[in-house]
Amino acid sequence: MEGLITHRKQHLQQLDALLKSVFLEMFGDPMRNDRDWEKPPLRSFGKITTGNTPPRNDPSNYDSPHIEWIKTDNITVDAVFVTKAAEYLSKAGAKRARTVDADALLVACIAGSLESIGRAALTDRTVAFNQQINAIQPGADVDPIFLYALFKLSRTSIQSHATKGMKKILTKGDFEQIPMVKPPFELQREFAAVAKRIEALKSRYQQTLIDLETLYAALSQSAFKGELDLSRIPLPAVALEPPPMEDVTALTVDLDVPAPALPDLGLAVEELATEAGQLKMLTAWLEWWQNHHRAQPFELATFLNRAEARLQELYPDSDLELGMAAYEQIKTWVFAALDAGQLVQELEPASKRIALKHAHA
């Protein structure tokens, strides 16, 4: 499971690199402007607003959750959209606050470190925001997704306009004068269409990662609570002698024998291109795996890797791949097998990792 978590994190990093590569291919380096795009000041990209804080000495500004009040900690490095706010404003507070609609870009412009200056995220809802943030509500000739990517690749340039004191500040006046490349709107839209597909895939992988980490944490917690079946783990009272060499040889003679392959079910490519077809295949493969690997712990990552590899072996000329529905099917099977007692959780003494073992191995 740890291997699959690492694998998913690598996928997310690769998708980030892909998005950057697409931007640079279409527009070049925005800081060098090697494509000679128009480079007007930021104020030409849309309406710029600095947030504020409704008076704290008036409790009525904060006494009911009417609208989210975004702060710089809601603008994270990896998220396209601002995260959910911890604090809300009331209707009265909203009237005294500054708000933006969906598709605005919120930019951190006051921070304790230079690294935080220029961090940006889009809004997907109407929000209020505090005075550490400058917002750009894009004009009709600016695509929000393009603007977000532009800021991601222009952080160094943006940071160079901040004050040099202990507290880094980028005033609204300085912010709206920063020159930025502005390619034709149609090109911006073309980039945004590609970026949305990449972000959709990232979202799927991110949810997979969250689910994997949740499952791993739940299994780990079971170990700490003593809910694992430890009766199968031998606890020798005396030190064990090394095994004789002939026994070691007997254990290793089969290492070169390839593991049995997942069966060919004879399913058509067209059927496997559907969610129902993949679920049919995985159900059969999971049953086969359980019958042929009873002596080994069930490793979700190992099964997934073998399933993906077998899919490519059986259908080399197709672009079939296991998606989110496949992962959900495997996860559902694992939990059902645990509930039915077909799989049990055991602690491996050597690695101190939780293993999923077949109950009647």
JSON list of N, CA and C in Angstrom, two decimals, residues 246-321:
[
{"chain": "A", "resi": 246, "resn": "GLU", "atom": "N", "xyz": [21.23, -26.09, 3.11]},
{"chain": "A", "resi": 246, "resn": "GLU", "atom": "CA", "xyz": [20.37, -26.85, 2.22]},
{"chain": "A", "resi": 246, "resn": "GLU", "atom": "C", "xyz": [18.93, -26.38, 2.31]},
{"chain": "A", "resi": 247, "resn": "ASP", "atom": "N", "xyz": [18.52, -25.90, 3.50]},
{"chain": "A", "resi": 247, "resn": "ASP", "atom": "CA", "xyz": [17.16, -25.38, 3.65]},
{"chain": "A", "resi": 247, "resn": "ASP", "atom": "C", "xyz": [17.01, -24.06, 2.89]},
{"chain": "A", "resi": 248, "resn": "VAL", "atom": "N", "xyz": [18.07, -23.23, 2.94]},
{"chain": "A", "resi": 248, "resn": "VAL", "atom": "CA", "xyz": [18.03, -21.97, 2.21]},
{"chain": "A", "resi": 248, "resn": "VAL", "atom": "C", "xyz": [17.91, -22.24, 0.72]},
{"chain": "A", "resi": 249, "resn": "THR", "atom": "N", "xyz": [18.68, -23.23, 0.23]},
{"chain": "A", "resi": 249, "resn": "THR", "atom": "CA", "xyz": [18.62, -23.58, -1.18]},
{"chain": "A", "resi": 249, "resn": "THR", "atom": "C", "xyz": [17.23, -24.04, -1.57]},
{"chain": "A", "resi": 250, "resn": "ALA", "atom": "N", "xyz": [16.61, -24.84, -0.69]},
{"chain": "A", "resi": 250, "resn": "ALA", "atom": "CA", "xyz": [15.27, -25.34, -0.98]},
{"chain": "A", "resi": 250, "resn": "ALA", "atom": "C", "xyz": [14.26, -24.21, -1.09]},
{"chain": "A", "resi": 251, "resn": "LEU", "atom": "N", "xyz": [14.48, -23.15, -0.31]},
{"chain": "A", "resi": 251, "resn": "LEU", "atom": "CA", "xyz": [13.56, -22.02, -0.34]},
{"chain": "A", "resi": 251, "resn": "LEU", "atom": "C", "xyz": [13.73, -21.16, -1.57]},
{"chain": "A", "resi": 252, "resn": "THR", "atom": "N", "xyz": [14.90, -21.20, -2.19]},
{"chain": "A", "resi": 252, "resn": "THR", "atom": "CA", "xyz": [15.19, -20.26, -3.27]},
{"chain": "A", "resi": 252, "resn": "THR", "atom": "C", "xyz": [15.19, -20.88, -4.66]},
{"chain": "A", "resi": 253, "resn": "VAL", "atom": "N", "xyz": [15.02, -22.18, -4.76]},
{"chain": "A", "resi": 253, "resn": "VAL", "atom": "CA", "xyz": [15.13, -22.79, -6.08]},
{"chain": "A", "resi": 253, "resn": "VAL", "atom": "C", "xyz": [14.04, -22.34, -7.04]},
{"chain": "A", "resi": 254, "resn": "ASP", "atom": "N", "xyz": [12.90, -21.90, -6.53]},
{"chain": "A", "resi": 254, "resn": "ASP", "atom": "CA", "xyz": [11.79, -21.53, -7.40]},
{"chain": "A", "resi": 254, "resn": "ASP", "atom": "C", "xyz": [11.74, -20.05, -7.72]},
{"chain": "A", "resi": 255, "resn": "LEU", "atom": "N", "xyz": [12.79, -19.30, -7.35]},
{"chain": "A", "resi": 255, "resn": "LEU", "atom": "CA", "xyz": [12.73, -17.85, -7.54]},
{"chain": "A", "resi": 255, "resn": "LEU", "atom": "C", "xyz": [12.65, -17.46, -9.01]},
{"chain": "A", "resi": 256, "resn": "ASP", "atom": "N", "xyz": [13.21, -18.26, -9.91]},
{"chain": "A", "resi": 256, "resn": "ASP", "atom": "CA", "xyz": [13.21, -17.92, -11.33]},
{"chain": "A", "resi": 256, "resn": "ASP", "atom": "C", "xyz": [11.94, -18.35, -12.05]},
{"chain": "A", "resi": 257, "resn": "VAL", "atom": "N", "xyz": [11.06, -19.07, -11.34]},
{"chain": "A", "resi": 257, "resn": "VAL", "atom": "CA", "xyz": [9.82, -19.51, -11.96]},
{"chain": "A", "resi": 257, "resn": "VAL", "atom": "C", "xyz": [8.85, -18.34, -11.99]},
{"chain": "A", "resi": 258, "resn": "PRO", "atom": "N", "xyz": [8.34, -17.93, -13.16]},
{"chain": "A", "resi": 258, "resn": "PRO", "atom": "CA", "xyz": [7.45, -16.77, -13.23]},
{"chain": "A", "resi": 258, "resn": "PRO", "atom": "C", "xyz": [6.14, -17.02, -12.49]},
{"chain": "A", "resi": 259, "resn": "ALA", "atom": "N", "xyz": [5.62, -15.96, -11.88]},
{"chain": "A", "resi": 259, "resn": "ALA", "atom": "CA", "xyz": [4.34, -16.08, -11.18]},
{"chain": "A", "resi": 259, "resn": "ALA", "atom": "C", "xyz": [3.24, -16.34, -12.20]},
{"chain": "A", "resi": 260, "resn": "PRO", "atom": "N", "xyz": [2.24, -17.15, -11.83]},
{"chain": "A", "resi": 260, "resn": "PRO", "atom": "CA", "xyz": [1.15, -17.42, -12.78]},
{"chain": "A", "resi": 260, "resn": "PRO", "atom": "C", "xyz": [0.44, -16.14, -13.18]},
{"chain": "A", "resi": 261, "resn": "ALA", "atom": "N", "xyz": [0.07, -16.06, -14.45]},
{"chain": "A", "resi": 261, "resn": "ALA", "atom": "CA", "xyz": [-0.55, -14.84, -14.97]},
{"chain": "A", "resi": 261, "resn": "ALA", "atom": "C", "xyz": [-2.04, -14.82, -14.67]},
{"chain": "A", "resi": 262, "resn": "LEU", "atom": "N", "xyz": [-2.57, -13.63, -14.52]},
{"chain": "A", "resi": 262, "resn": "LEU", "atom": "CA", "xyz": [-4.01, -13.48, -14.39]},
{"chain": "A", "resi": 262, "resn": "LEU", "atom": "C", "xyz": [-4.67, -14.04, -15.65]},
{"chain": "A", "resi": 263, "resn": "PRO", "atom": "N", "xyz": [-5.80, -14.73, -15.51]},
{"chain": "A", "resi": 263, "resn": "PRO", "atom": "CA", "xyz": [-6.38, -15.44, -16.65]},
{"chain": "A", "resi": 263, "resn": "PRO", "atom": "C", "xyz": [-6.93, -14.51, -17.73]},
{"chain": "A", "resi": 264, "resn": "ASP", "atom": "N", "xyz": [-6.88, -15.01, -18.96]},
{"chain": "A", "resi": 264, "resn": "ASP", "atom": "CA", "xyz": [-7.50, -14.31, -20.09]},
{"chain": "A", "resi": 264, "resn": "ASP", "atom": "C", "xyz": [-8.98, -14.68, -20.10]},
{"chain": "A", "resi": 265, "resn": "LEU", "atom": "N", "xyz": [-9.84, -13.72, -19.86]},
{"chain": "A", "resi": 265, "resn": "LEU", "atom": "CA", "xyz": [-11.28, -13.98, -19.77]},
{"chain": "A", "resi": 265, "resn": "LEU", "atom": "C", "xyz": [-11.96, -13.90, -21.13]},
{"chain": "A", "resi": 266, "resn": "GLY", "atom": "N", "xyz": [-11.20, -13.54, -22.16]},
{"chain": "A", "resi": 266, "resn": "GLY", "atom": "CA", "xyz": [-11.78, -13.47, -23.49]},
{"chain": "A", "resi": 266, "resn": "GLY", "atom": "C", "xyz": [-12.73, -12.31, -23.71]},
{"chain": "A", "resi": 267, "resn": "LEU", "atom": "N", "xyz": [-12.59, -11.26, -22.91]},
{"chain": "A", "resi": 267, "resn": "LEU", "atom": "CA", "xyz": [-13.48, -10.10, -23.04]},
{"chain": "A", "resi": 267, "resn": "LEU", "atom": "C", "xyz": [-13.02, -9.22, -24.19]},
{"chain": "A", "resi": 268, "resn": "ALA", "atom": "N", "xyz": [-13.96, -8.63, -24.89]},
{"chain": "A", "resi": 268, "resn": "ALA", "atom": "CA", "xyz": [-13.65, -7.76, -26.01]},
{"chain": "A", "resi": 268, "resn": "ALA", "atom": "C", "xyz": [-13.17, -6.41, -25.52]},
{"chain": "A", "resi": 269, "resn": "VAL", "atom": "N", "xyz": [-12.35, -5.76, -26.34]},
{"chain": "A", "resi": 269, "resn": "VAL", "atom": "CA", "xyz": [-11.84, -4.43, -26.00]},
{"chain": "A", "resi": 269, "resn": "VAL", "atom": "C", "xyz": [-12.99, -3.47, -25.76]},
{"chain": "A", "resi": 270, "resn": "GLU", "atom": "N", "xyz": [-14.03, -3.57, -26.60]},
{"chain": "A", "resi": 270, "resn": "GLU", "atom": "CA", "xyz": [-15.17, -2.66, -26.48]},
{"chain": "A", "resi": 270, "resn": "GLU", "atom": "C", "xyz": [-15.85, -2.81, -25.12]},
{"chain": "A", "resi": 271, "resn": "GLU", "atom": "N", "xyz": [-15.92, -4.04, -24.62]},
{"chain": "A", "resi": 271, "resn": "GLU", "atom": "CA", "xyz": [-16.54, -4.27, -23.31]},
{"chain": "A", "resi": 271, "resn": "GLU", "atom": "C", "xyz": [-15.66, -3.72, -22.19]},
{"chain": "A", "resi": 272, "resn": "LEU", "atom": "N", "xyz": [-14.34, -3.91, -22.32]},
{"chain": "A", "resi": 272, "resn": "LEU", "atom": "CA", "xyz": [-13.42, -3.44, -21.29]},
{"chain": "A", "resi": 272, "resn": "LEU", "atom": "C", "xyz": [-13.27, -1.93, -21.30]},
{"chain": "A", "resi": 273, "resn": "ALA", "atom": "N", "xyz": [-13.71, -1.28, -22.35]},
{"chain": "A", "resi": 273, "resn": "ALA", "atom": "CA", "xyz": [-13.68, 0.18, -22.39]},
{"chain": "A", "resi": 273, "resn": "ALA", "atom": "C", "xyz": [-14.79, 0.77, -21.54]},
{"chain": "A", "resi": 274, "resn": "THR", "atom": "N", "xyz": [-15.72, -0.08, -21.07]},
{"chain": "A", "resi": 274, "resn": "THR", "atom": "CA", "xyz": [-16.82, 0.39, -20.22]},
{"chain": "A", "resi": 274, "resn": "THR", "atom": "C", "xyz": [-16.51, 0.08, -18.76]},
{"chain": "A", "resi": 275, "resn": "GLU", "atom": "N", "xyz": [-17.14, 0.83, -17.87]},
{"chain": "A", "resi": 275, "resn": "GLU", "atom": "CA", "xyz": [-16.96, 0.60, -16.44]},
{"chain": "A", "resi": 275, "resn": "GLU", "atom": "C", "xyz": [-17.44, -0.78, -16.05]},
{"chain": "A", "resi": 276, "resn": "ALA", "atom": "N", "xyz": [-18.59, -1.21, -16.61]},
{"chain": "A", "resi": 276, "resn": "ALA", "atom": "CA", "xyz": [-19.15, -2.52, -16.27]},
{"chain": "A", "resi": 276, "resn": "ALA", "atom": "C", "xyz": [-18.20, -3.64, -16.70]},
{"chain": "A", "resi": 277, "resn": "GLY", "atom": "N", "xyz": [-17.58, -3.48, -17.86]},
{"chain": "A", "resi": 277, "resn": "GLY", "atom": "CA", "xyz": [-16.66, -4.49, -18.35]},
{"chain": "A", "resi": 277, "resn": "GLY", "atom": "C", "xyz": [-15.43, -4.63, -17.46]},
{"chain": "A", "resi": 278, "resn": "GLN", "atom": "N", "xyz": [-14.89, -3.50, -17.01]},
{"chain": "A", "resi": 278, "resn": "GLN", "atom": "CA", "xyz": [-13.72, -3.55, -16.13]},
{"chain": "A", "resi": 278, "resn": "GLN", "atom": "C", "xyz": [-14.08, -4.16, -14.77]},
{"chain": "A", "resi": 279, "resn": "LEU", "atom": "N", "xyz": [-15.26, -3.84, -14.27]},
{"chain": "A", "resi": 279, "resn": "LEU", "atom": "CA", "xyz": [-15.67, -4.41, -12.99]},
{"chain": "A", "resi": 279, "resn": "LEU", "atom": "C", "xyz": [-15.84, -5.93, -13.10]},
{"chain": "A", "resi": 280, "resn": "LYS", "atom": "N", "xyz": [-16.38, -6.38, -14.24]},
{"chain": "A", "resi": 280, "resn": "LYS", "atom": "CA", "xyz": [-16.53, -7.82, -14.48]},
{"chain": "A", "resi": 280, "resn": "LYS", "atom": "C", "xyz": [-15.16, -8.50, -14.48]},
{"chain": "A", "resi": 281, "resn": "MET", "atom": "N", "xyz": [-14.20, -7.89, -15.16]},
{"chain": "A", "resi": 281, "resn": "MET", "atom": "CA", "xyz": [-12.85, -8.45, -15.23]},
{"chain": "A", "resi": 281, "resn": "MET", "atom": "C", "xyz": [-12.20, -8.48, -13.85]},
{"chain": "A", "resi": 282, "resn": "LEU", "atom": "N", "xyz": [-12.30, -7.37, -13.11]},
{"chain": "A", "resi": 282, "resn": "LEU", "atom": "CA", "xyz": [-11.64, -7.30, -11.80]},
{"chain": "A", "resi": 282, "resn": "LEU", "atom": "C", "xyz": [-12.25, -8.26, -10.80]},
{"chain": "A", "resi": 283, "resn": "THR", "atom": "N", "xyz": [-13.57, -8.43, -10.84]},
{"chain": "A", "resi": 283, "resn": "THR", "atom": "CA", "xyz": [-14.22, -9.38, -9.94]},
{"chain": "A", "resi": 283, "resn": "THR", "atom": "C", "xyz": [-13.65, -10.79, -10.14]},
{"chain": "A", "resi": 284, "resn": "ALA", "atom": "N", "xyz": [-13.53, -11.18, -11.41]},
{"chain": "A", "resi": 284, "resn": "ALA", "atom": "CA", "xyz": [-12.98, -12.51, -11.72]},
{"chain": "A", "resi": 284, "resn": "ALA", "atom": "C", "xyz": [-11.51, -12.60, -11.32]},
{"chain": "A", "resi": 285, "resn": "TRP", "atom": "N", "xyz": [-10.75, -11.55, -11.59]},
{"chain": "A", "resi": 285, "resn": "TRP", "atom": "CA", "xyz": [-9.32, -11.57, -11.26]},
{"chain": "A", "resi": 285, "resn": "TRP", "atom": "C", "xyz": [-9.08, -11.58, -9.76]},
{"chain": "A", "resi": 286, "resn": "LEU", "atom": "N", "xyz": [-9.90, -10.87, -9.00]},
{"chain": "A", "resi": 286, "resn": "LEU", "atom": "CA", "xyz": [-9.74, -10.87, -7.54]},
{"chain": "A", "resi": 286, "resn": "LEU", "atom": "C", "xyz": [-10.03, -12.25, -6.96]},
{"chain": "A", "resi": 287, "resn": "GLU", "atom": "N", "xyz": [-11.06, -12.93, -7.49]},
{"chain": "A", "resi": 287, "resn": "GLU", "atom": "CA", "xyz": [-11.36, -14.29, -7.03]},
{"chain": "A", "resi": 287, "resn": "GLU", "atom": "C", "xyz": [-10.21, -15.24, -7.37]},
{"chain": "A", "resi": 288, "resn": "TRP", "atom": "N", "xyz": [-9.69, -15.08, -8.60]},
{"chain": "A", "resi": 288, "resn": "TRP", "atom": "CA", "xyz": [-8.56, -15.92, -9.01]},
{"chain": "A", "resi": 288, "resn": "TRP", "atom": "C", "xyz": [-7.35, -15.66, -8.11]},
{"chain": "A", "resi": 289, "resn": "TRP", "atom": "N", "xyz": [-7.08, -14.40, -7.84]},
{"chain": "A", "resi": 289, "resn": "TRP", "atom": "CA", "xyz": [-5.93, -14.01, -7.01]},
{"chain": "A", "resi": 289, "resn": "TRP", "atom": "C", "xyz": [-6.05, -14.61, -5.62]},
{"chain": "A", "resi": 290, "resn": "GLN", "atom": "N", "xyz": [-7.24, -14.53, -5.06]},
{"chain": "A", "resi": 290, "resn": "GLN", "atom": "CA", "xyz": [-7.45, -15.06, -3.71]},
{"chain": "A", "resi": 290, "resn": "GLN", "atom": "C", "xyz": [-7.19, -16.56, -3.67]},
{"chain": "A", "resi": 291, "resn": "ASN", "atom": "N", "xyz": [-7.54, -17.28, -4.72]},
{"chain": "A", "resi": 291, "resn": "ASN", "atom": "CA", "xyz": [-7.34, -18.73, -4.75]},
{"chain": "A", "resi": 291, "resn": "ASN", "atom": "C", "xyz": [-5.90, -19.14, -5.03]},
{"chain": "A", "resi": 292, "resn": "HIS", "atom": "N", "xyz": [-5.14, -18.30, -5.74]},
{"chain": "A", "resi": 292, "resn": "HIS", "atom": "CA", "xyz": [-3.80, -18.68, -6.16]},
{"chain": "A", "resi": 292, "resn": "HIS", "atom": "C", "xyz": [-2.68, -18.03, -5.34]},
{"chain": "A", "resi": 293, "resn": "HIS", "atom": "N", "xyz": [-3.03, -17.13, -4.44]},
{"chain": "A", "resi": 293, "resn": "HIS", "atom": "CA", "xyz": [-2.00, -16.44, -3.65]},
{"chain": "A", "resi": 293, "resn": "HIS", "atom": "C", "xyz": [-2.34, -16.47, -2.16]},
{"chain": "A", "resi": 294, "resn": "ARG", "atom": "N", "xyz": [-2.90, -17.56, -1.70]},
{"chain": "A", "resi": 294, "resn": "ARG", "atom": "CA", "xyz": [-3.35, -17.63, -0.31]},
{"chain": "A", "resi": 294, "resn": "ARG", "atom": "C", "xyz": [-2.19, -17.58, 0.67]},
{"chain": "A", "resi": 295, "resn": "ALA", "atom": "N", "xyz": [-1.02, -18.02, 0.24]},
{"chain": "A", "resi": 295, "resn": "ALA", "atom": "CA", "xyz": [0.13, -18.06, 1.15]},
{"chain": "A", "resi": 295, "resn": "ALA", "atom": "C", "xyz": [0.79, -16.70, 1.32]},
{"chain": "A", "resi": 296, "resn": "GLN", "atom": "N", "xyz": [0.48, -15.76, 0.43]},
{"chain": "A", "resi": 296, "resn": "GLN", "atom": "CA", "xyz": [1.11, -14.44, 0.51]},
{"chain": "A", "resi": 296, "resn": "GLN", "atom": "C", "xyz": [0.10, -13.39, 0.98]},
{"chain": "A", "resi": 297, "resn": "PRO", "atom": "N", "xyz": [0.59, -12.36, 1.66]},
{"chain": "A", "resi": 297, "resn": "PRO", "atom": "CA", "xyz": [-0.29, -11.25, 2.03]},
{"chain": "A", "resi": 297, "resn": "PRO", "atom": "C", "xyz": [-0.87, -10.60, 0.78]},
{"chain": "A", "resi": 298, "resn": "PHE", "atom": "N", "xyz": [-2.08, -10.05, 0.91]},
{"chain": "A", "resi": 298, "resn": "PHE", "atom": "CA", "xyz": [-2.67, -9.33, -0.21]},
{"chain": "A", "resi": 298, "resn": "PHE", "atom": "C", "xyz": [-2.12, -7.91, -0.22]},
{"chain": "A", "resi": 299, "resn": "GLU", "atom": "N", "xyz": [-1.39, -7.57, -1.26]},
{"chain": "A", "resi": 299, "resn": "GLU", "atom": "CA", "xyz": [-0.84, -6.23, -1.44]},
{"chain": "A", "resi": 299, "resn": "GLU", "atom": "C", "xyz": [-1.62, -5.54, -2.55]},
{"chain": "A", "resi": 300, "resn": "LEU", "atom": "N", "xyz": [-2.34, -4.50, -2.19]},
{"chain": "A", "resi": 300, "resn": "LEU", "atom": "CA", "xyz": [-3.16, -3.80, -3.17]},
{"chain": "A", "resi": 300, "resn": "LEU", "atom": "C", "xyz": [-2.32, -3.28, -4.33]},
{"chain": "A", "resi": 301, "resn": "ALA", "atom": "N", "xyz": [-1.15, -2.72, -4.00]},
{"chain": "A", "resi": 301, "resn": "ALA", "atom": "CA", "xyz": [-0.28, -2.18, -5.04]},
{"chain": "A", "resi": 301, "resn": "ALA", "atom": "C", "xyz": [0.20, -3.28, -5.98]},
{"chain": "A", "resi": 302, "resn": "THR", "atom": "N", "xyz": [0.56, -4.44, -5.41]},
{"chain": "A", "resi": 302, "resn": "THR", "atom": "CA", "xyz": [1.02, -5.55, -6.24]},
{"chain": "A", "resi": 302, "resn": "THR", "atom": "C", "xyz": [-0.07, -6.02, -7.19]},
{"chain": "A", "resi": 303, "resn": "PHE", "atom": "N", "xyz": [-1.28, -6.17, -6.64]},
{"chain": "A", "resi": 303, "resn": "PHE", "atom": "CA", "xyz": [-2.39, -6.61, -7.49]},
{"chain": "A", "resi": 303, "resn": "PHE", "atom": "C", "xyz": [-2.67, -5.61, -8.60]},
{"chain": "A", "resi": 304, "resn": "LEU", "atom": "N", "xyz": [-2.70, -4.33, -8.26]},
{"chain": "A", "resi": 304, "resn": "LEU", "atom": "CA", "xyz": [-2.97, -3.31, -9.27]},
{"chain": "A", "resi": 304, "resn": "LEU", "atom": "C", "xyz": [-1.91, -3.30, -10.37]},
{"chain": "A", "resi": 305, "resn": "ASN", "atom": "N", "xyz": [-0.65, -3.40, -9.95]},
{"chain": "A", "resi": 305, "resn": "ASN", "atom": "CA", "xyz": [0.44, -3.41, -10.94]},
{"chain": "A", "resi": 305, "resn": "ASN", "atom": "C", "xyz": [0.34, -4.62, -11.86]},
{"chain": "A", "resi": 306, "resn": "ARG", "atom": "N", "xyz": [0.04, -5.79, -11.27]},
{"chain": "A", "resi": 306, "resn": "ARG", "atom": "CA", "xyz": [-0.09, -7.00, -12.07]},
{"chain": "A", "resi": 306, "resn": "ARG", "atom": "C", "xyz": [-1.30, -6.90, -13.01]},
{"chain": "A", "resi": 307, "resn": "ALA", "atom": "N", "xyz": [-2.39, -6.33, -12.50]},
{"chain": "A", "resi": 307, "resn": "ALA", "atom": "CA", "xyz": [-3.60, -6.20, -13.32]},
{"chain": "A", "resi": 307, "resn": "ALA", "atom": "C", "xyz": [-3.36, -5.25, -14.50]},
{"chain": "A", "resi": 308, "resn": "GLU", "atom": "N", "xyz": [-2.71, -4.13, -14.23]},
{"chain": "A", "resi": 308, "resn": "GLU", "atom": "CA", "xyz": [-2.42, -3.16, -15.30]},
{"chain": "A", "resi": 308, "resn": "GLU", "atom": "C", "xyz": [-1.48, -3.78, -16.34]},
{"chain": "A", "resi": 309, "resn": "ALA", "atom": "N", "xyz": [-0.45, -4.49, -15.85]},
{"chain": "A", "resi": 309, "resn": "ALA", "atom": "CA", "xyz": [0.51, -5.11, -16.76]},
{"chain": "A", "resi": 309, "resn": "ALA", "atom": "C", "xyz": [-0.17, -6.19, -17.61]},
{"chain": "A", "resi": 310, "resn": "ARG", "atom": "N", "xyz": [-1.04, -6.99, -16.98]},
{"chain": "A", "resi": 310, "resn": "ARG", "atom": "CA", "xyz": [-1.73, -8.06, -17.71]},
{"chain": "A", "resi": 310, "resn": "ARG", "atom": "C", "xyz": [-2.69, -7.48, -18.75]},
{"chain": "A", "resi": 311, "resn": "LEU", "atom": "N", "xyz": [-3.32, -6.38, -18.41]},
{"chain": "A", "resi": 311, "resn": "LEU", "atom": "CA", "xyz": [-4.22, -5.71, -19.34]},
{"chain": "A", "resi": 311, "resn": "LEU", "atom": "C", "xyz": [-3.47, -5.29, -20.60]},
{"chain": "A", "resi": 312, "resn": "GLN", "atom": "N", "xyz": [-2.25, -4.78, -20.41]},
{"chain": "A", "resi": 312, "resn": "GLN", "atom": "CA", "xyz": [-1.44, -4.37, -21.56]},
{"chain": "A", "resi": 312, "resn": "GLN", "atom": "C", "xyz": [-0.95, -5.57, -22.36]},
{"chain": "A", "resi": 313, "resn": "GLU", "atom": "N", "xyz": [-0.66, -6.69, -21.66]},
{"chain": "A", "resi": 313, "resn": "GLU", "atom": "CA", "xyz": [-0.23, -7.90, -22.37]},
{"chain": "A", "resi": 313, "resn": "GLU", "atom": "C", "xyz": [-1.34, -8.46, -23.25]},
{"chain": "A", "resi": 314, "resn": "LEU", "atom": "N", "xyz": [-2.56, -8.47, -22.71]},
{"chain": "A", "resi": 314, "resn": "LEU", "atom": "CA", "xyz": [-3.68, -9.06, -23.43]},
{"chain": "A", "resi": 314, "resn": "LEU", "atom": "C", "xyz": [-4.20, -8.17, -24.55]},
{"chain": "A", "resi": 315, "resn": "TYR", "atom": "N", "xyz": [-4.06, -6.85, -24.36]},
{"chain": "A", "resi": 315, "resn": "TYR", "atom": "CA", "xyz": [-4.61, -5.91, -25.35]},
{"chain": "A", "resi": 315, "resn": "TYR", "atom": "C", "xyz": [-3.54, -4.87, -25.69]},
{"chain": "A", "resi": 316, "resn": "PRO", "atom": "N", "xyz": [-2.44, -5.29, -26.33]},
{"chain": "A", "resi": 316, "resn": "PRO", "atom": "CA", "xyz": [-1.30, -4.40, -26.56]},
{"chain": "A", "resi": 316, "resn": "PRO", "atom": "C", "xyz": [-1.59, -3.23, -27.50]},
{"chain": "A", "resi": 317, "resn": "ASP", "atom": "N", "xyz": [-2.59, -3.37, -28.36]},
{"chain": "A", "resi": 317, "resn": "ASP", "atom": "CA", "xyz": [-2.87, -2.32, -29.34]},
{"chain": "A", "resi": 317, "resn": "ASP", "atom": "C", "xyz": [-3.97, -1.36, -28.88]},
{"chain": "A", "resi": 318, "resn": "SER", "atom": "N", "xyz": [-4.39, -1.49, -27.63]},
{"chain": "A", "resi": 318, "resn": "SER", "atom": "CA", "xyz": [-5.45, -0.62, -27.11]},
{"chain": "A", "resi": 318, "resn": "SER", "atom": "C", "xyz": [-4.86, 0.38, -26.13]},
{"chain": "A", "resi": 319, "resn": "ASP", "atom": "N", "xyz": [-5.66, 1.36, -25.76]},
{"chain": "A", "resi": 319, "resn": "ASP", "atom": "CA", "xyz": [-5.23, 2.32, -24.74]},
{"chain": "A", "resi": 319, "resn": "ASP", "atom": "C", "xyz": [-6.00, 2.12, -23.44]},
{"chain": "A", "resi": 320, "resn": "LEU", "atom": "N", "xyz": [-6.38, 0.86, -23.19]},
{"chain": "A", "resi": 320, "resn": "LEU", "atom": "CA", "xyz": [-7.12, 0.55, -21.97]},
{"chain": "A", "resi": 320, "resn": "LEU", "atom": "C", "xyz": [-6.27, 0.83, -20.73]},
{"chain": "A", "resi": 321, "resn": "GLU", "atom": "N", "xyz": [-6.89, 1.37, -19.70]},
{"chain": "A", "resi": 321, "resn": "GLU", "atom": "CA", "xyz": [-6.22, 1.56, -18.42]},
{"chain": "A", "resi": 321, "resn": "GLU", "atom": "C", "xyz": [-7.24, 1.45, -17.31]}
]
